[in-house]
Amino acid sequence: MTPRGIRNNNPGNLNYAHQPGAHLETGVSNPRFAAFPTMADGIQALRTQLLRYAERGLTTVASIISVYAPATENATSAYIAGLCRQMGVQPDTVLDLHDPATMARLICGITTIENGAGHLGLVQIDQALGITPTSAMT
């Protein structure tokens, strides 16, 4: 079965918060996630959320994921470790989220953890973000 985040064009599994163009998901018993018109819209919404975190001083994988995927709902430590492994950084490495390549790698890692491998790659993420494609982590 296709993962929920992919079905909703919401590869980051963002909670519905009246994001532009989004609506509350349908067809599930307990709807909570946003559903976007296109996958590019969902990727862009994830970038927007991550930039909000950066504005609040959350610029490391550990600080971002501790809020993004709290321990009350997730295996946060494993999430952080997996994302760091995919990105090749330490949990406390400060990330420049205004750097397009860093943002794309972070989004690629998050979407892989949220949905499993094989649904999105860096080329599709780069296209959605309007940046020159990268080749690592595809």
mmCIF file of C-alpha atoms in Angstrom, residues 16-109:
data_model
loop_
_atom_site.group_PDB
_atom_site.id
_atom_site.type_symbol
_atom_site.label_atom_id
_atom_site.label_comp_id
_atom_site.label_asym_id
_atom_site.label_seq_id
_atom_site.Cartn_x
_atom_site.Cartn_y
_atom_site.Cartn_z
ATOM 1 C CA TYR A 16 -3.035 20.082 8.771
ATOM 2 C CA ALA A 17 -2.656 23.724 9.815
ATOM 3 C CA HIS A 18 -4.570 25.522 7.059
ATOM 4 C CA GLN A 19 -1.500 25.597 4.802
ATOM 5 C CA PRO A 20 -2.140 27.428 1.512
ATOM 6 C CA GLY A 21 -3.871 25.085 -0.942
ATOM 7 C CA ALA A 22 -4.098 22.207 1.541
ATOM 8 C CA HIS A 23 -7.106 20.503 3.075
ATOM 9 C CA LEU A 24 -7.536 17.983 5.851
ATOM 10 C CA GLU A 25 -6.874 14.474 4.580
ATOM 11 C CA THR A 26 -9.864 12.272 3.826
ATOM 12 C CA GLY A 27 -10.489 8.530 3.742
ATOM 13 C CA VAL A 28 -8.920 7.751 7.136
ATOM 14 C CA SER A 29 -10.593 7.157 10.485
ATOM 15 C CA ASN A 30 -8.619 9.840 12.350
ATOM 16 C CA PRO A 31 -7.703 12.605 9.898
ATOM 17 C CA ARG A 32 -4.957 14.951 11.059
ATOM 18 C CA PHE A 33 -2.515 15.429 8.220
ATOM 19 C CA ALA A 34 -2.610 17.977 5.421
ATOM 20 C CA ALA A 35 -3.350 16.860 1.882
ATOM 21 C CA PHE A 36 -1.785 18.969 -0.878
ATOM 22 C CA PRO A 37 -2.803 19.309 -4.541
ATOM 23 C CA THR A 38 0.615 18.192 -5.812
ATOM 24 C CA MET A 39 3.727 16.552 -4.431
ATOM 25 C CA ALA A 40 5.648 19.760 -5.187
ATOM 26 C CA ASP A 41 3.193 21.669 -2.971
ATOM 27 C CA GLY A 42 3.813 19.211 -0.133
ATOM 28 C CA ILE A 43 7.591 19.464 -0.519
ATOM 29 C CA GLN A 44 7.389 23.269 -0.529
ATOM 30 C CA ALA A 45 5.218 23.217 2.601
ATOM 31 C CA LEU A 46 7.829 21.057 4.338
ATOM 32 C CA ARG A 47 10.532 23.570 3.364
ATOM 33 C CA THR A 48 8.372 26.387 4.773
ATOM 34 C CA GLN A 49 7.970 24.517 8.064
ATOM 35 C CA LEU A 50 11.695 23.806 8.321
ATOM 36 C CA LEU A 51 12.486 27.482 7.663
ATOM 37 C CA ARG A 52 10.086 28.410 10.488
ATOM 38 C CA TYR A 53 12.089 26.145 12.762
ATOM 39 C CA ALA A 54 15.312 27.853 11.663
ATOM 40 C CA GLU A 55 13.791 31.246 12.518
ATOM 41 C CA ARG A 56 13.200 29.891 16.036
ATOM 42 C CA GLY A 57 16.821 28.774 16.324
ATOM 43 C CA LEU A 58 16.239 25.103 15.540
ATOM 44 C CA THR A 59 19.144 24.450 13.176
ATOM 45 C CA THR A 60 20.503 21.025 14.116
ATOM 46 C CA VAL A 61 19.028 17.648 13.263
ATOM 47 C CA ALA A 62 18.547 16.969 16.981
ATOM 48 C CA SER A 63 16.724 20.233 17.685
ATOM 49 C CA ILE A 64 14.581 20.070 14.532
ATOM 50 C CA ILE A 65 13.495 16.454 14.901
ATOM 51 C CA SER A 66 12.857 16.758 18.643
ATOM 52 C CA VAL A 67 10.068 19.209 17.744
ATOM 53 C CA TYR A 68 9.109 17.759 14.339
ATOM 54 C CA ALA A 69 8.809 14.163 15.556
ATOM 55 C CA PRO A 70 8.392 14.361 19.343
ATOM 56 C CA ALA A 71 9.030 11.344 21.541
ATOM 57 C CA THR A 72 5.342 11.267 22.508
ATOM 58 C CA GLU A 73 4.585 10.027 18.965
ATOM 59 C CA ASN A 74 7.875 8.767 17.520
ATOM 60 C CA ALA A 75 11.110 6.946 18.209
ATOM 61 C CA THR A 76 12.799 10.355 18.110
ATOM 62 C CA SER A 77 16.320 9.134 18.917
ATOM 63 C CA ALA A 78 16.179 6.584 16.110
ATOM 64 C CA TYR A 79 14.716 9.213 13.759
ATOM 65 C CA ILE A 80 17.610 11.596 14.567
ATOM 66 C CA ALA A 81 20.206 8.837 14.167
ATOM 67 C CA GLY A 82 18.769 7.707 10.834
ATOM 68 C CA LEU A 83 18.537 11.219 9.460
ATOM 69 C CA CYS A 84 22.096 12.018 10.557
ATOM 70 C CA ARG A 85 23.316 8.820 8.895
ATOM 71 C CA GLN A 86 21.552 9.745 5.641
ATOM 72 C CA MET A 87 22.857 13.319 5.692
ATOM 73 C CA GLY A 88 26.367 12.489 6.914
ATOM 74 C CA VAL A 89 26.184 14.912 9.849
ATOM 75 C CA GLN A 90 26.212 14.742 13.636
ATOM 76 C CA PRO A 91 23.032 15.436 15.653
ATOM 77 C CA ASP A 92 24.441 18.768 16.856
ATOM 78 C CA THR A 93 25.900 19.932 13.525
ATOM 79 C CA VAL A 94 24.454 23.366 12.725
ATOM 80 C CA LEU A 95 22.713 23.243 9.347
ATOM 81 C CA ASP A 96 22.362 26.219 7.017
ATOM 82 C CA LEU A 97 18.726 25.789 6.054
ATOM 83 C CA HIS A 98 19.015 28.685 3.608
ATOM 84 C CA ASP A 99 21.489 26.617 1.580
ATOM 85 C CA PRO A 100 19.389 24.879 -1.119
ATOM 86 C CA ALA A 101 21.496 21.696 -1.157
ATOM 87 C CA THR A 102 21.334 21.333 2.639
ATOM 88 C CA MET A 103 17.575 21.907 2.632
ATOM 89 C CA ALA A 104 17.072 19.363 -0.144
ATOM 90 C CA ARG A 105 19.153 16.739 1.700
ATOM 91 C CA LEU A 106 17.224 17.368 4.922
ATOM 92 C CA ILE A 107 13.882 17.063 3.120
ATOM 93 C CA CYS A 108 15.055 13.932 1.317
ATOM 94 C CA GLY A 109 16.039 12.327 4.613
#
